[in-house]
């Protein structure tokens, strides 16, 4: 949702994110200091503001795949 969620979710401590190329958030904000240097930051809110049919309020965030963590640890997929 927000750029600062990168640190709040501790992604910077996970090797799964070491080769990240894009950090996509809804809200714009300051680039996280621990984001990999090669990663691009993309905020969707300014882009979606020009689409009258889009409404953030219509998104059901409870369907977000990480709203409920799986019982087993996640592993990197190749």
XYZ file of N, CA and C in Angstrom:
234
model
N 0.815 -1.202 0.000
C 0.000 0.000 0.000
C 0.859 1.267 0.000
N 1.836 1.325 0.925
C 2.694 2.500 1.082
C 4.160 2.100 0.926
N 5.006 2.990 0.420
C 6.419 2.649 0.287
C 7.069 2.200 1.602
N 6.669 2.802 2.716
C 7.298 2.437 3.993
C 6.916 1.031 4.461
N 5.919 0.418 3.816
C 5.562 -0.960 4.162
C 6.682 -1.939 3.842
N 7.583 -1.556 2.935
C 8.741 -2.392 2.616
C 9.505 -2.741 3.899
N 9.798 -1.755 4.693
C 10.521 -1.985 5.947
C 9.601 -2.590 7.002
N 8.354 -2.143 7.041
C 7.417 -2.662 8.042
C 7.212 -4.171 7.870
N 7.227 -4.628 6.638
C 7.074 -6.062 6.360
C 8.406 -6.792 6.383
N 9.485 -6.052 6.622
C 10.850 -6.571 6.729
C 11.316 -7.297 5.467
N 10.857 -6.827 4.307
C 11.294 -7.414 3.041
C 12.799 -7.255 2.848
N 13.360 -6.182 3.379
C 14.795 -5.935 3.220
C 15.655 -7.000 3.906
N 15.072 -7.770 4.800
C 15.810 -8.824 5.502
C 15.684 -10.180 4.816
N 14.859 -10.270 3.783
C 14.611 -11.547 3.118
C 15.414 -11.666 1.826
N 16.133 -12.766 1.671
C 16.872 -12.966 0.414
C 15.941 -13.129 -0.793
N 14.671 -13.402 -0.543
C 13.716 -13.530 -1.643
C 13.553 -12.226 -2.417
N 13.890 -11.104 -1.802
C 13.729 -9.803 -2.437
C 15.052 -9.186 -2.884
N 16.125 -9.949 -2.833
C 17.454 -9.415 -3.160
C 17.562 -8.942 -4.605
N 16.837 -9.557 -5.507
C 16.907 -9.196 -6.928
C 15.658 -8.455 -7.398
N 15.001 -7.776 -6.497
C 13.787 -7.036 -6.806
C 14.055 -5.998 -7.890
N 13.155 -5.904 -8.861
C 13.338 -4.905 -9.913
C 12.291 -3.794 -9.861
N 11.169 -4.047 -9.162
C 10.131 -3.014 -9.056
C 9.428 -3.118 -7.710
N 9.304 -1.996 -7.038
C 8.554 -1.913 -5.786
C 7.286 -1.135 -6.104
N 6.178 -1.857 -6.218
C 4.908 -1.262 -6.630
C 4.031 -1.058 -5.400
N 3.581 0.173 -5.217
C 2.692 0.507 -4.112
C 1.483 1.246 -4.680
N 0.482 1.422 -3.857
C -0.648 2.228 -4.303
C -0.345 3.709 -4.073
N 0.075 4.036 -2.869
C 0.343 5.431 -2.517
C 1.786 5.796 -2.827
N 2.028 7.014 -3.306
C 3.400 7.473 -3.502
C 4.040 7.831 -2.162
N 5.335 7.930 -2.157
C 6.058 8.327 -0.953
C 7.549 8.188 -1.169
N 8.276 8.434 -0.120
C 9.735 8.375 -0.185
C 10.205 6.952 -0.463
N 11.253 6.848 -1.246
C 11.869 5.554 -1.553
C 12.451 4.971 -0.269
N 12.125 3.716 0.039
C 12.695 3.096 1.239
C 14.224 3.019 1.139
N 14.898 3.383 2.189
C 16.365 3.410 2.188
C 16.974 2.029 1.959
N 16.286 0.977 2.374
C 16.832 -0.371 2.255
C 16.385 -1.095 0.981
N 15.698 -0.400 0.101
C 15.279 -0.990 -1.167
C 16.519 -1.242 -2.026
N 16.612 -2.397 -2.718
C 17.774 -2.619 -3.579
C 17.972 -1.458 -4.552
N 19.217 -1.073 -4.766
C 19.537 0.098 -5.582
C 18.983 0.011 -6.997
N 18.899 -1.186 -7.548
C 18.434 -1.340 -8.933
C 16.914 -1.354 -9.052
N 16.188 -1.354 -7.950
C 14.728 -1.440 -7.986
C 14.099 -0.091 -8.344
N 13.082 -0.149 -9.160
C 12.317 1.041 -9.529
C 11.089 1.125 -8.624
N 10.715 2.325 -8.253
C 9.521 2.538 -7.432
C 8.376 3.004 -8.338
N 7.229 2.358 -8.188
C 6.063 2.696 -8.983
C 4.876 2.870 -8.037
N 4.278 4.050 -8.050
C 3.073 4.307 -7.259
C 1.886 4.323 -8.214
N 0.883 3.524 -7.930
C -0.256 3.384 -8.832
C -1.307 4.484 -8.697
N -1.462 5.081 -7.524
C -2.526 6.070 -7.319
C -2.496 7.201 -8.347
N -1.343 7.817 -8.600
C -1.340 8.895 -9.591
C -1.703 8.404 -11.000
N -1.306 7.186 -11.315
C -1.608 6.636 -12.641
C -3.092 6.296 -12.772
N -3.655 5.746 -11.718
C -5.056 5.329 -11.750
C -6.029 6.494 -11.592
N -5.539 7.625 -11.104
C -6.410 8.792 -10.912
C -7.025 9.259 -12.231
N -6.360 8.990 -13.333
C -6.861 9.403 -14.636
C -7.858 8.438 -15.258
N -8.212 7.376 -14.529
C -9.162 6.387 -15.044
C -10.457 6.512 -14.239
N -11.473 7.182 -14.783
C -12.701 7.426 -14.033
C -13.391 6.148 -13.550
N -13.236 5.047 -14.265
C -13.918 3.806 -13.880
C -13.245 3.097 -12.708
N -12.017 3.504 -12.367
C -11.305 2.856 -11.270
C -11.696 3.480 -9.935
N -11.949 2.625 -8.953
C -12.217 3.091 -7.597
C -11.487 2.187 -6.618
N -10.579 2.751 -5.873
C -9.837 1.979 -4.879
C -10.794 1.387 -3.844
N -11.879 2.080 -3.580
C -12.854 1.607 -2.597
C -13.520 0.299 -3.018
N -13.468 -0.026 -4.296
C -14.074 -1.258 -4.793
C -13.158 -2.475 -4.652
N -11.915 -2.262 -4.247
C -10.975 -3.367 -4.092
C -11.189 -4.017 -2.733
N -11.356 -5.325 -2.742
C -11.525 -6.083 -1.497
C -10.144 -6.530 -1.026
N -9.549 -5.763 -0.105
C -8.189 -6.073 0.347
C -8.122 -7.372 1.144
N -9.258 -7.908 1.576
C -9.230 -9.186 2.281
C -8.891 -10.329 1.323
N -8.985 -10.073 0.026
C -8.624 -11.085 -0.960
C -7.137 -11.064 -1.288
N -6.423 -10.094 -0.756
C -4.983 -10.000 -0.974
C -4.354 -11.310 -0.512
N -3.508 -11.914 -1.321
C -3.013 -13.266 -0.998
C -2.236 -13.385 0.313
N -1.758 -12.285 0.846
C -0.990 -12.372 2.089
C -1.803 -11.947 3.304
N -3.108 -11.761 3.118
C -3.953 -11.397 4.248
C -3.999 -12.535 5.267
N -3.887 -13.763 4.778
C -3.835 -14.945 5.641
C -2.582 -15.710 5.250
N -1.677 -15.857 6.176
C -0.430 -16.533 5.871
C -0.631 -18.043 5.822
N 0.031 -18.711 4.885
C -0.100 -20.164 4.782
C 0.526 -20.843 5.998
N 0.091 -22.072 6.327
C 0.652 -22.763 7.493
C 2.121 -23.118 7.325
N 2.567 -23.352 6.089
C 3.979 -23.688 5.833
C 4.723 -22.452 5.391
N 6.018 -22.383 5.669
C 6.797 -21.217 5.208
C 6.813 -21.139 3.679
N 6.837 -19.916 3.180
C 6.926 -19.715 1.727
C 8.357 -19.916 1.276
N 8.524 -20.424 0.080
C 9.849 -20.621 -0.494
C 9.922 -19.918 -1.832
N 11.143 -19.643 -2.258
C 11.337 -18.991 -3.546
C 10.972 -19.967 -4.655
N 10.321 -19.434 -5.687
C 9.974 -20.245 -6.852
C 10.881 -19.845 -7.996
N 11.301 -20.815 -8.735
C 12.178 -20.534 -9.898
C 11.544 -21.024 -11.148
